[in-house]
mmCIF file of C-alpha atoms and ligand atoms in Angstrom:
data_model
loop_
_atom_site.group_PDB
_atom_site.id
_atom_site.type_symbol
_atom_site.label_atom_id
_atom_site.label_comp_id
_atom_site.label_asym_id
_atom_site.label_seq_id
_atom_site.Cartn_x
_atom_site.Cartn_y
_atom_site.Cartn_z
ATOM 1 C CA UNK A 1 192.698 115.204 188.224
ATOM 2 C CA UNK A 2 191.108 111.922 189.290
ATOM 3 C CA UNK A 3 187.407 111.214 189.203
ATOM 4 C CA UNK A 4 186.481 110.432 192.784
ATOM 5 C CA UNK A 5 182.776 109.832 192.459
ATOM 6 C CA UNK A 6 179.715 110.062 190.267
ATOM 7 C CA UNK A 7 176.008 109.901 190.924
ATOM 8 C CA UNK A 8 172.798 109.915 188.954
ATOM 9 C CA UNK A 9 170.093 112.377 189.966
ATOM 10 C CA UNK A 10 166.583 111.564 188.751
ATOM 11 C CA UNK A 11 163.882 114.188 189.191
ATOM 12 C CA UNK A 12 160.520 115.171 187.751
ATOM 13 C CA UNK A 13 159.862 118.895 188.067
ATOM 14 C CA UNK A 14 156.918 118.706 185.570
ATOM 15 C CA UNK A 15 158.753 116.026 183.517
ATOM 16 C CA UNK A 16 161.524 113.495 184.110
ATOM 17 C CA UNK A 17 165.200 114.364 183.886
ATOM 18 C CA UNK A 18 168.236 112.186 184.501
ATOM 19 C CA UNK A 19 171.397 114.089 185.405
ATOM 20 C CA UNK A 20 174.865 112.641 185.850
ATOM 21 C CA UNK A 21 177.151 114.453 188.290
ATOM 22 C CA UNK A 22 180.852 113.566 188.087
ATOM 23 C CA UNK A 23 183.064 114.651 191.003
ATOM 24 C CA UNK A 24 186.837 115.092 190.953
ATOM 25 C CA UNK A 25 189.567 115.211 193.559
ATOM 26 C CA UNK A 26 189.920 118.970 192.925
ATOM 27 C CA UNK A 27 186.379 119.510 194.193
ATOM 28 C CA UNK A 28 185.187 120.584 190.742
ATOM 29 C CA UNK A 29 182.192 118.649 189.441
ATOM 30 C CA UNK A 30 180.528 118.420 186.064
ATOM 31 C CA UNK A 31 176.962 117.717 184.896
ATOM 32 C CA UNK A 32 175.696 115.670 181.975
ATOM 33 C CA UNK A 33 172.160 115.061 180.687
ATOM 34 C CA UNK A 34 171.271 111.346 180.552
ATOM 35 C CA UNK A 35 167.534 111.773 179.917
ATOM 36 C CA UNK A 36 166.051 109.295 177.437
ATOM 37 C CA UNK A 37 162.369 110.082 177.186
ATOM 38 C CA UNK A 38 160.232 107.158 178.375
ATOM 39 C CA UNK A 39 163.275 104.948 179.014
ATOM 40 C CA UNK A 40 164.919 106.986 181.779
ATOM 41 C CA UNK A 41 165.583 104.200 184.268
ATOM 42 C CA UNK A 42 167.319 102.005 181.697
ATOM 43 C CA UNK A 43 170.006 104.683 181.385
ATOM 44 C CA UNK A 44 170.152 105.123 185.166
ATOM 45 C CA UNK A 45 170.824 101.395 185.633
ATOM 46 C CA UNK A 46 173.392 101.344 182.847
ATOM 47 C CA UNK A 47 175.248 104.299 184.336
ATOM 48 C CA UNK A 48 175.090 103.054 187.922
ATOM 49 C CA UNK A 49 175.864 99.410 187.295
ATOM 50 C CA UNK A 50 178.291 99.571 184.398
ATOM 51 C CA UNK A 51 179.734 103.039 183.776
ATOM 52 C CA UNK A 52 180.283 104.744 187.126
ATOM 53 C CA UNK A 53 182.408 101.920 188.608
ATOM 54 C CA UNK A 54 184.644 102.130 185.513
ATOM 55 C CA UNK A 55 184.852 105.931 185.685
ATOM 56 C CA UNK A 56 186.188 106.195 189.235
ATOM 57 C CA UNK A 57 189.918 106.794 189.287
ATOM 58 C CA UNK A 58 190.207 107.950 185.646
ATOM 59 C CA UNK A 59 191.776 111.295 184.829
ATOM 60 C CA UNK A 60 188.874 113.676 184.088
ATOM 61 C CA UNK A 61 191.081 115.710 181.746
ATOM 62 C CA UNK A 62 191.312 112.924 179.161
ATOM 63 C CA UNK A 63 187.916 113.359 177.526
ATOM 64 C CA UNK A 64 188.778 111.812 174.160
ATOM 65 C CA UNK A 65 190.312 108.725 175.733
ATOM 66 C CA UNK A 66 187.391 108.255 178.125
ATOM 67 C CA UNK A 67 184.964 108.622 175.213
ATOM 68 C CA UNK A 68 186.698 105.832 173.289
ATOM 69 C CA UNK A 69 186.977 103.693 176.408
ATOM 70 C CA UNK A 70 183.213 103.739 176.853
ATOM 71 C CA UNK A 71 182.357 103.568 173.143
ATOM 72 C CA UNK A 72 184.677 100.696 172.294
ATOM 73 C CA UNK A 73 184.886 99.225 175.744
ATOM 74 C CA UNK A 74 181.243 98.211 175.990
ATOM 75 C CA UNK A 75 181.622 95.768 173.069
ATOM 76 C CA UNK A 76 177.843 96.280 172.476
ATOM 77 C CA UNK A 77 178.306 99.591 170.741
ATOM 78 C CA UNK A 78 175.770 102.255 169.835
ATOM 79 C CA UNK A 79 172.099 102.161 170.789
ATOM 80 C CA UNK A 80 170.123 104.925 172.535
ATOM 81 C CA UNK A 81 170.593 103.721 176.136
ATOM 82 C CA UNK A 82 174.309 103.189 175.791
ATOM 83 C CA UNK A 83 174.852 106.445 173.902
ATOM 84 C CA UNK A 84 172.693 108.542 176.253
ATOM 85 C CA UNK A 85 174.902 107.334 179.108
ATOM 86 C CA UNK A 86 178.088 108.049 177.161
ATOM 87 C CA UNK A 87 176.720 111.466 176.164
ATOM 88 C CA UNK A 88 176.180 112.356 179.817
ATOM 89 C CA UNK A 89 179.702 111.252 180.772
ATOM 90 C CA UNK A 90 181.238 113.239 177.926
ATOM 91 C CA UNK A 91 179.252 116.426 178.563
ATOM 92 C CA UNK A 92 180.030 116.290 182.301
ATOM 93 C CA UNK A 93 183.752 116.050 181.478
ATOM 94 C CA UNK A 94 183.564 119.101 179.179
ATOM 95 C CA UNK A 95 181.769 120.930 181.989
ATOM 96 C CA UNK A 96 184.611 120.036 184.371
ATOM 97 C CA UNK A 97 187.254 121.130 181.877
ATOM 98 C CA UNK A 98 185.582 124.482 181.366
ATOM 99 C CA UNK A 99 185.255 125.086 185.101
ATOM 100 C CA UNK A 100 188.863 124.106 185.781
ATOM 101 C CA UNK A 101 190.110 126.405 183.005
ATOM 102 C CA UNK A 102 187.581 129.054 184.085
ATOM 103 C CA UNK A 103 186.074 129.483 180.634
ATOM 104 C CA UNK A 104 182.778 128.640 178.889
ATOM 105 C CA UNK A 105 182.781 125.338 177.006
ATOM 106 C CA UNK A 106 182.397 127.052 173.606
ATOM 107 C CA UNK A 107 185.861 128.561 174.121
ATOM 108 C CA UNK A 108 187.260 125.051 174.267
ATOM 109 C CA UNK A 109 185.550 124.202 170.965
ATOM 110 C CA UNK A 110 187.297 126.922 168.975
ATOM 111 C CA UNK A 111 185.562 129.957 170.430
ATOM 112 C CA UNK A 112 182.488 131.787 169.209
ATOM 113 C CA UNK A 113 181.471 131.647 165.566
ATOM 114 C CA UNK A 114 178.460 133.823 166.425
ATOM 115 C CA UNK A 115 177.068 136.017 169.179
ATOM 116 C CA UNK A 116 173.684 134.294 169.293
ATOM 117 C CA UNK A 117 171.963 131.160 168.029
ATOM 118 C CA UNK A 118 168.776 131.338 165.944
ATOM 119 C CA UNK A 119 166.037 129.180 167.488
ATOM 120 C CA UNK A 120 162.666 127.921 166.333
ATOM 121 C CA UNK A 121 159.463 127.854 168.353
ATOM 122 C CA UNK A 122 156.664 125.313 168.382
ATOM 123 C CA UNK A 123 153.230 126.443 167.193
ATOM 124 C CA UNK A 124 150.405 123.928 167.494
ATOM 125 C CA UNK A 125 146.649 123.909 167.191
ATOM 126 C CA UNK A 126 143.754 121.503 167.442
ATOM 127 C CA UNK A 127 142.309 123.293 164.397
ATOM 128 C CA UNK A 128 143.888 125.197 161.518
ATOM 129 C CA UNK A 129 142.614 128.470 162.980
ATOM 130 C CA UNK A 130 144.060 127.768 166.418
ATOM 131 C CA UNK A 131 147.387 126.833 164.804
ATOM 132 C CA UNK A 132 147.371 130.254 163.100
ATOM 133 C CA UNK A 133 146.757 131.830 166.519
ATOM 134 C CA UNK A 134 149.682 129.895 167.925
ATOM 135 C CA UNK A 135 151.945 131.096 165.078
ATOM 136 C CA UNK A 136 150.813 134.672 165.763
ATOM 137 C CA UNK A 137 151.768 134.326 169.446
ATOM 138 C CA UNK A 138 155.189 132.956 168.511
ATOM 139 C CA UNK A 139 155.743 135.910 166.161
ATOM 140 C CA UNK A 140 154.675 138.306 168.942
ATOM 141 C CA UNK A 141 157.175 136.625 171.253
ATOM 142 C CA UNK A 142 159.945 137.462 168.795
ATOM 143 C CA UNK A 143 160.491 134.126 167.048
ATOM 144 C CA UNK A 144 161.621 134.348 163.430
ATOM 145 C CA UNK A 145 161.442 130.584 162.865
ATOM 146 C CA UNK A 146 158.359 128.528 163.772
ATOM 147 C CA UNK A 147 157.517 124.837 163.575
ATOM 148 C CA UNK A 148 153.828 124.438 162.758
ATOM 149 C CA UNK A 149 151.790 121.336 163.691
ATOM 150 C CA UNK A 150 147.999 121.075 163.626
ATOM 151 C CA UNK A 151 145.386 118.419 164.179
ATOM 152 C CA UNK A 152 144.162 116.932 160.915
ATOM 153 C CA UNK A 153 140.433 117.563 160.363
ATOM 154 C CA UNK A 154 138.478 114.384 161.032
ATOM 155 C CA UNK A 155 141.364 112.715 162.902
ATOM 156 C CA UNK A 156 141.216 112.293 166.633
ATOM 157 C CA UNK A 157 144.968 112.650 167.159
ATOM 158 C CA UNK A 158 147.955 114.426 165.691
ATOM 159 C CA UNK A 159 151.511 114.079 166.827
ATOM 160 C CA UNK A 160 152.994 117.207 168.369
ATOM 161 C CA UNK A 161 149.616 118.772 169.154
ATOM 162 C CA UNK A 162 148.356 119.258 172.697
ATOM 163 C CA UNK A 163 144.747 118.200 173.218
ATOM 164 C CA UNK A 164 144.161 119.752 176.644
ATOM 165 C CA UNK A 165 144.720 123.309 177.755
ATOM 166 C CA UNK A 166 148.220 122.778 179.148
ATOM 167 C CA UNK A 167 151.496 123.179 177.237
ATOM 168 C CA UNK A 168 152.425 120.410 174.818
ATOM 169 C CA UNK A 169 154.550 117.610 176.273
ATOM 170 C CA UNK A 170 155.369 114.564 174.107
ATOM 171 C CA UNK A 171 155.432 111.996 176.972
ATOM 172 C CA UNK A 172 152.287 111.276 178.956
ATOM 173 C CA UNK A 173 152.136 109.723 182.441
ATOM 174 C CA UNK A 174 151.958 105.925 182.573
ATOM 175 C CA UNK A 175 152.257 103.395 179.783
ATOM 176 C CA UNK A 176 152.195 104.456 176.138
ATOM 177 C CA UNK A 177 148.749 105.621 175.079
ATOM 178 C CA UNK A 178 147.518 104.637 171.635
ATOM 179 C CA UNK A 179 146.695 107.276 169.061
ATOM 180 C CA UNK A 180 145.058 106.981 165.662
ATOM 181 C CA UNK A 181 146.714 108.122 162.469
ATOM 182 C CA UNK A 182 145.274 108.787 159.006
ATOM 183 C CA UNK A 183 148.019 109.360 156.448
ATOM 184 C CA UNK A 184 145.797 110.263 153.440
ATOM 185 C CA UNK A 185 143.951 112.913 155.486
ATOM 186 C CA UNK A 186 147.278 114.283 156.755
ATOM 187 C CA UNK A 187 148.713 114.499 153.238
ATOM 188 C CA UNK A 188 145.635 116.374 151.997
ATOM 189 C CA UNK A 189 145.654 118.787 154.915
ATOM 190 C CA UNK A 190 149.308 119.798 155.242
ATOM 191 C CA UNK A 191 149.602 121.866 152.008
ATOM 192 C CA UNK A 192 146.381 123.696 153.006
ATOM 193 C CA UNK A 193 147.847 124.455 156.431
ATOM 194 C CA UNK A 194 151.065 125.893 155.046
ATOM 195 C CA UNK A 195 149.250 127.830 152.314
ATOM 196 C CA UNK A 196 147.287 129.613 155.054
ATOM 197 C CA UNK A 197 150.314 130.199 157.267
ATOM 198 C CA UNK A 198 152.275 131.741 154.387
ATOM 199 C CA UNK A 199 149.306 133.867 153.353
ATOM 200 C CA UNK A 200 148.802 135.209 156.885
ATOM 201 C CA UNK A 201 152.429 135.661 157.939
ATOM 202 C CA UNK A 202 154.238 136.474 154.698
ATOM 203 C CA UNK A 203 157.413 135.174 153.098
ATOM 204 C CA UNK A 204 160.068 136.072 155.663
ATOM 205 C CA UNK A 205 159.158 133.921 158.679
ATOM 206 C CA UNK A 206 161.000 130.591 158.580
ATOM 207 C CA UNK A 207 158.516 127.698 158.679
ATOM 208 C CA UNK A 208 159.282 124.153 159.762
ATOM 209 C CA UNK A 209 157.235 120.982 160.104
ATOM 210 C CA UNK A 210 157.851 117.645 161.839
ATOM 211 C CA UNK A 211 156.361 114.557 160.126
ATOM 212 C CA UNK A 212 157.676 112.435 162.958
ATOM 213 C CA UNK A 213 158.516 109.509 160.679
ATOM 214 C CA UNK A 214 154.870 108.895 159.788
ATOM 215 C CA UNK A 215 155.144 108.620 156.003
ATOM 216 C CA UNK A 216 156.382 105.983 153.605
ATOM 217 C CA UNK A 217 159.105 107.251 151.253
ATOM 218 C CA UNK A 218 156.724 107.907 148.346
ATOM 219 C CA UNK A 219 154.197 109.643 150.636
ATOM 220 C CA UNK A 220 156.992 111.789 152.035
ATOM 221 C CA UNK A 221 158.197 112.604 148.515
ATOM 222 C CA UNK A 222 154.695 113.765 147.581
ATOM 223 C CA UNK A 223 154.431 115.858 150.725
ATOM 224 C CA UNK A 224 157.850 117.463 150.252
ATOM 225 C CA UNK A 225 156.956 118.266 146.638
ATOM 226 C CA UNK A 226 153.550 119.723 147.458
ATOM 227 C CA UNK A 227 155.036 121.904 150.222
ATOM 228 C CA UNK A 228 157.619 123.428 147.863
ATOM 229 C CA UNK A 229 155.595 126.605 147.126
ATOM 230 C CA UNK A 230 155.688 127.480 150.859
ATOM 231 C CA UNK A 231 159.490 127.359 151.075
ATOM 232 C CA UNK A 232 159.908 125.505 154.350
ATOM 233 C CA UNK A 233 163.126 125.900 156.310
ATOM 234 C CA UNK A 234 162.858 122.134 156.722
ATOM 235 C CA UNK A 235 160.644 119.104 156.695
ATOM 236 C CA UNK A 236 161.699 116.976 159.642
ATOM 237 C CA UNK A 237 161.774 113.177 159.925
ATOM 238 C CA UNK A 238 159.685 112.637 156.781
ATOM 239 C CA UNK A 239 160.417 108.894 156.967
ATOM 240 C CA UNK A 240 161.807 106.528 159.565
ATOM 241 C CA UNK A 241 165.539 107.164 159.590
ATOM 242 C CA UNK A 242 166.593 103.542 159.538
ATOM 243 C CA UNK A 243 165.385 103.162 155.939
ATOM 244 C CA UNK A 244 167.988 105.490 154.527
ATOM 245 C CA UNK A 245 167.144 104.641 150.909
ATOM 246 C CA UNK A 246 163.850 106.410 151.557
ATOM 247 C CA UNK A 247 165.703 109.712 151.696
ATOM 248 C CA UNK A 248 166.984 109.116 148.144
ATOM 249 C CA UNK A 249 163.420 108.850 146.913
ATOM 250 C CA UNK A 250 162.436 112.124 148.583
ATOM 251 C CA UNK A 251 165.447 113.919 147.104
ATOM 252 C CA UNK A 252 164.616 112.664 143.654
ATOM 253 C CA UNK A 253 161.275 114.444 143.795
ATOM 254 C CA UNK A 254 161.677 117.595 145.845
ATOM 255 C CA UNK A 255 163.831 120.556 146.815
ATOM 256 C CA UNK A 256 162.205 120.966 150.260
ATOM 257 C CA UNK A 257 165.098 120.825 152.765
ATOM 258 C CA UNK A 258 165.150 117.748 154.982
ATOM 259 C CA UNK A 259 166.176 117.418 158.660
ATOM 260 C CA UNK A 260 166.632 114.051 160.291
ATOM 261 C CA UNK A 261 168.185 112.267 163.223
ATOM 262 C CA UNK A 262 166.771 113.201 166.612
ATOM 263 C CA UNK A 263 166.619 109.444 167.274
ATOM 264 C CA UNK A 264 170.075 108.743 165.846
ATOM 265 C CA UNK A 265 173.006 108.241 168.167
ATOM 266 C CA UNK A 266 176.245 107.876 166.198
ATOM 267 C CA UNK A 267 178.027 109.234 163.170
ATOM 268 C CA UNK A 268 177.413 105.888 161.474
ATOM 269 C CA UNK A 269 173.691 106.646 161.344
ATOM 270 C CA UNK A 270 174.595 109.669 159.246
ATOM 271 C CA UNK A 271 177.420 108.676 156.927
ATOM 272 C CA UNK A 272 175.268 107.709 153.902
ATOM 273 C CA UNK A 273 172.917 110.634 154.423
ATOM 274 C CA UNK A 274 175.783 113.116 154.599
ATOM 275 C CA UNK A 275 178.096 111.760 151.923
ATOM 276 C CA UNK A 276 175.227 111.402 149.426
ATOM 277 C CA UNK A 277 173.823 114.807 150.458
ATOM 278 C CA UNK A 278 170.391 113.309 151.123
ATOM 279 C CA UNK A 279 169.609 115.688 153.991
ATOM 280 C CA UNK A 280 170.195 119.337 154.865
ATOM 281 C CA UNK A 281 170.190 119.378 158.671
ATOM 282 C CA UNK A 282 171.574 117.082 161.366
ATOM 283 C CA UNK A 283 169.148 116.753 164.323
ATOM 284 C CA UNK A 284 171.090 114.472 166.689
ATOM 285 C CA UNK A 285 171.840 116.501 169.845
ATOM 286 C CA UNK A 286 174.825 116.189 172.216
ATOM 287 C CA UNK A 287 172.484 114.620 174.823
ATOM 288 C CA UNK A 288 171.824 111.559 172.672
ATOM 289 C CA UNK A 289 174.634 111.536 170.119
ATOM 290 C CA UNK A 290 177.656 110.737 172.243
ATOM 291 C CA UNK A 291 178.090 114.146 173.806
ATOM 292 C CA UNK A 292 180.076 117.113 172.562
ATOM 293 C CA UNK A 293 183.108 115.044 171.529
ATOM 294 C CA UNK A 294 181.149 112.956 169.042
ATOM 295 C CA UNK A 295 178.872 115.743 167.819
ATOM 296 C CA UNK A 296 181.874 117.823 166.807
ATOM 297 C CA UNK A 297 182.909 114.988 164.498
ATOM 298 C CA UNK A 298 179.425 114.671 163.036
ATOM 299 C CA UNK A 299 179.244 118.442 162.506
ATOM 300 C CA UNK A 300 182.665 118.430 160.861
ATOM 301 C CA UNK A 301 181.660 115.683 158.439
ATOM 302 C CA UNK A 302 178.371 117.474 157.725
ATOM 303 C CA UNK A 303 180.216 120.712 156.983
ATOM 304 C CA UNK A 304 182.278 118.990 154.274
ATOM 305 C CA UNK A 305 178.967 118.391 152.459
ATOM 306 C CA UNK A 306 177.528 121.863 153.179
ATOM 307 C CA UNK A 307 175.007 120.383 155.620
ATOM 308 C CA UNK A 308 174.083 122.315 158.765
ATOM 309 C CA UNK A 309 172.977 121.466 162.275
ATOM 310 C CA UNK A 310 169.550 121.897 163.841
ATOM 311 C CA UNK A 311 169.765 120.033 167.129
ATOM 312 C CA UNK A 312 166.799 118.445 168.833
ATOM 313 C CA UNK A 313 165.745 120.632 171.757
ATOM 314 C CA UNK A 314 162.372 119.398 172.987
ATOM 315 C CA UNK A 315 161.545 119.502 176.702
ATOM 316 C CA UNK A 316 162.985 116.027 177.241
ATOM 317 C CA UNK A 317 166.439 117.506 176.654
ATOM 318 C CA UNK A 318 167.227 118.789 180.161
ATOM 319 C CA UNK A 319 168.677 122.258 180.823
ATOM 320 C CA UNK A 320 172.083 120.530 180.986
ATOM 321 C CA UNK A 321 171.583 118.969 177.537
ATOM 322 C CA UNK A 322 170.184 122.246 176.210
ATOM 323 C CA UNK A 323 173.298 124.103 177.384
ATOM 324 C CA UNK A 324 175.575 121.503 175.775
ATOM 325 C CA UNK A 325 173.773 122.000 172.458
ATOM 326 C CA UNK A 326 174.030 125.780 172.750
ATOM 327 C CA UNK A 327 177.785 125.687 173.344
ATOM 328 C CA UNK A 328 178.213 123.620 170.169
ATOM 329 C CA UNK A 329 175.760 125.920 168.330
ATOM 330 C CA UNK A 330 177.854 128.951 169.209
ATOM 331 C CA UNK A 331 181.163 127.358 168.299
ATOM 332 C CA UNK A 332 180.782 125.474 165.026
ATOM 333 C CA UNK A 333 180.764 127.138 161.643
ATOM 334 C CA UNK A 334 177.907 125.102 160.106
ATOM 335 C CA UNK A 335 175.280 125.844 162.733
ATOM 336 C CA UNK A 336 171.827 126.156 161.168
ATOM 337 C CA UNK A 337 169.169 126.537 163.846
ATOM 338 C CA UNK A 338 168.352 125.276 167.340
ATOM 339 C CA UNK A 339 165.000 123.886 168.511
ATOM 340 C CA UNK A 340 163.658 125.838 171.482
ATOM 341 C CA UNK A 341 160.837 124.355 173.509
ATOM 342 C CA UNK A 342 160.968 126.187 176.843
ATOM 343 C CA UNK A 343 160.805 124.122 180.017
ATOM 344 C CA UNK A 344 158.047 124.633 182.565
ATOM 345 C CA UNK A 345 158.844 127.324 185.190
ATOM 346 C CA UNK A 346 159.177 124.593 187.868
ATOM 347 C CA UNK A 347 162.272 123.305 186.048
ATOM 348 C CA UNK A 348 163.936 126.608 186.921
ATOM 349 C CA UNK A 349 163.639 125.813 190.640
ATOM 350 C CA UNK A 350 165.896 122.771 190.153
ATOM 351 C CA UNK A 351 168.247 123.935 187.393
ATOM 352 C CA UNK A 352 169.998 127.295 187.262
ATOM 353 C CA UNK A 353 170.975 128.166 183.683
ATOM 354 C CA UNK A 354 173.295 130.614 181.971
ATOM 355 C CA UNK A 355 171.383 130.863 178.705
ATOM 356 C CA UNK A 356 168.529 133.162 177.791
ATOM 357 C CA UNK A 357 166.091 133.785 174.950
ATOM 358 C CA UNK A 358 165.783 137.191 173.311
ATOM 359 C CA UNK A 359 164.046 138.169 170.054
ATOM 360 C CA UNK A 360 164.221 134.779 168.394
ATOM 361 C CA UNK A 361 167.758 133.893 169.470
ATOM 362 C CA UNK A 362 169.459 132.200 172.411
ATOM 363 C CA UNK A 363 172.389 133.814 174.187
ATOM 364 C CA UNK A 364 174.978 132.226 176.460
ATOM 365 C CA UNK A 365 176.578 134.121 179.292
ATOM 366 C CA UNK A 366 180.228 133.883 180.314
ATOM 367 C CA UNK A 367 179.877 131.313 183.106
ATOM 368 C CA UNK A 368 182.636 128.719 183.044
ATOM 369 C CA UNK A 369 181.837 125.211 181.845
ATOM 370 C CA UNK A 370 178.296 124.611 180.626
ATOM 371 C CA UNK A 371 176.951 127.332 182.895
ATOM 372 C CA UNK A 372 174.232 125.113 184.420
ATOM 373 C CA UNK A 373 173.868 123.928 188.004
ATOM 374 C CA UNK A 374 171.429 121.611 189.757
ATOM 375 C CA UNK A 375 169.921 122.104 193.215
ATOM 376 C CA UNK A 376 169.894 118.551 194.558
ATOM 377 C CA UNK A 377 167.711 119.400 197.548
ATOM 378 C CA UNK A 378 165.048 120.855 195.253
ATOM 379 C CA UNK A 379 165.440 117.934 192.827
ATOM 380 C CA UNK A 380 164.567 115.488 195.621
ATOM 381 C CA UNK A 381 161.168 117.115 196.023
ATOM 382 C CA UNK A 382 160.142 115.857 192.573
ATOM 383 C CA UNK A 383 160.541 112.077 192.351
ATOM 384 C CA UNK A 384 160.486 110.141 189.083
ATOM 385 C CA UNK A 385 157.070 109.661 187.453
ATOM 386 C CA UNK A 386 156.743 106.926 184.806
ATOM 387 C CA UNK A 387 155.763 108.456 181.445
ATOM 388 C CA UNK A 388 155.767 107.228 177.860
ATOM 389 C CA UNK A 389 155.657 108.456 174.285
ATOM 390 C CA UNK A 390 152.562 107.473 172.265
ATOM 391 C CA UNK A 391 152.198 104.711 169.703
ATOM 392 C CA UNK A 392 149.921 105.111 166.695
ATOM 393 C CA UNK A 393 147.471 102.864 164.884
ATOM 394 C CA UNK A 394 146.153 103.382 161.382
ATOM 395 C CA UNK A 395 142.406 103.757 160.894
ATOM 396 C CA UNK A 396 141.835 100.002 160.494
ATOM 397 C CA UNK A 397 143.658 99.316 163.758
ATOM 398 C CA UNK A 398 146.960 98.264 162.216
ATOM 399 C CA UNK A 399 149.863 99.349 164.343
ATOM 400 C CA UNK A 400 151.618 102.053 162.399
ATOM 401 C CA UNK A 401 154.645 100.088 161.304
ATOM 402 C CA UNK A 402 157.340 102.170 159.615
HETATM 403 O O1 KDG B 501 161.227 112.410 173.113
HETATM 404 C C1 KDG B 501 160.646 112.635 171.904
HETATM 405 C C2 KDG B 501 160.354 114.094 171.693
HETATM 406 O O2 KDG B 501 161.427 114.879 172.041
HETATM 407 C C3 KDG B 501 160.005 114.323 170.273
HETATM 408 O O3 KDG B 501 158.825 113.686 169.983
HETATM 409 C C4 KDG B 501 159.861 115.775 169.963
HETATM 410 O O4 KDG B 501 159.893 115.277 167.629
HETATM 411 C C5 KDG B 501 160.144 116.049 168.532
HETATM 412 C C6 KDG B 501 160.808 117.309 168.226
HETATM 413 O O5 KDG B 501 161.182 117.487 167.078
HETATM 414 O O6 KDG B 501 160.993 118.098 169.139
HETATM 415 MG MG1 MG B 502 161.076 115.785 165.908
#
């Protein structure tokens, strides 16, 4: 079954998405998510100029071989742009295989290990009280696991917290805006925040927090230790992932579970962290980590060390990427949790999805392949809008550097 064509669809129904569509001689096509937040067009160019010409004519059935062709064949391996493109190719090929065999992708990954996938919501507030209100709304909406972020008193900015009235979106239109960051104030505030959340909502709700790499190893160790009484499900990205020794320091001081890797893109980013059991959850999603083919290998290695998955699922993962994650979530044994940050309603006019949220879990229907389709006519109505993730400066103006 030869690949006869492929195209990249870029659209911005409330935020940017890059979708790869691979077409075959049988008429069946597959979709892959190639969205790399704030760097979308780099992946588009890489796909269009370098990958698509080399895809045409290949047998779409040979997913493993095509994966290795693009991984090894680029010579310049790894890296987020390269791996986002490869992820999209891989996911689109799994979508094709499922459609051709008339079965959902999870059936091709060993079948269901579970009927539903536990997800976590985002709760945010520009004050502690408004964060508590946001947690209450998430509980009302049925979530049993909630990530809590709140603005730090006295600080103008806080990552993961929306300042305006609209829903939180990490990328803002235009070039990167600069935020301020005060680590000592953050470290003082966080235990107070979680003490209140536990007091108000009791012991059974699962609580998560994303540090977004903004601590040094010893600061992160202190934070993880001081949050122990509140029994977090996880503390995410406590340090920048490239300094892997930092995770050893955190482990030495605390039993708070650690999740890391939404910015990772290969198994090699994880080997030390898994084999030394320095983390508890793998965050790298199929959309950025080499697709389903590669993620299965990462999940398998993690399972050897009793480490679970908790894939990145912010709004910059498109409905196609979200579906790919959910198929893996349903199939593997060591699934832990899935991030759920619902897309804006406008996204539903472009993408038709076969997954749904109910009472704190996500469910997949029986559609073949990934179960997601794109309306290209609708997509054209929403052209690309440049947007960027923020950068942060410390109080004295120093660019936050770790
Ligand atoms: O593109 C970056 C966002 O997806 C990221 O900032 C969101 O940290 C994030 C999370 O855990 O969802
Ligand atoms: Mg994160």
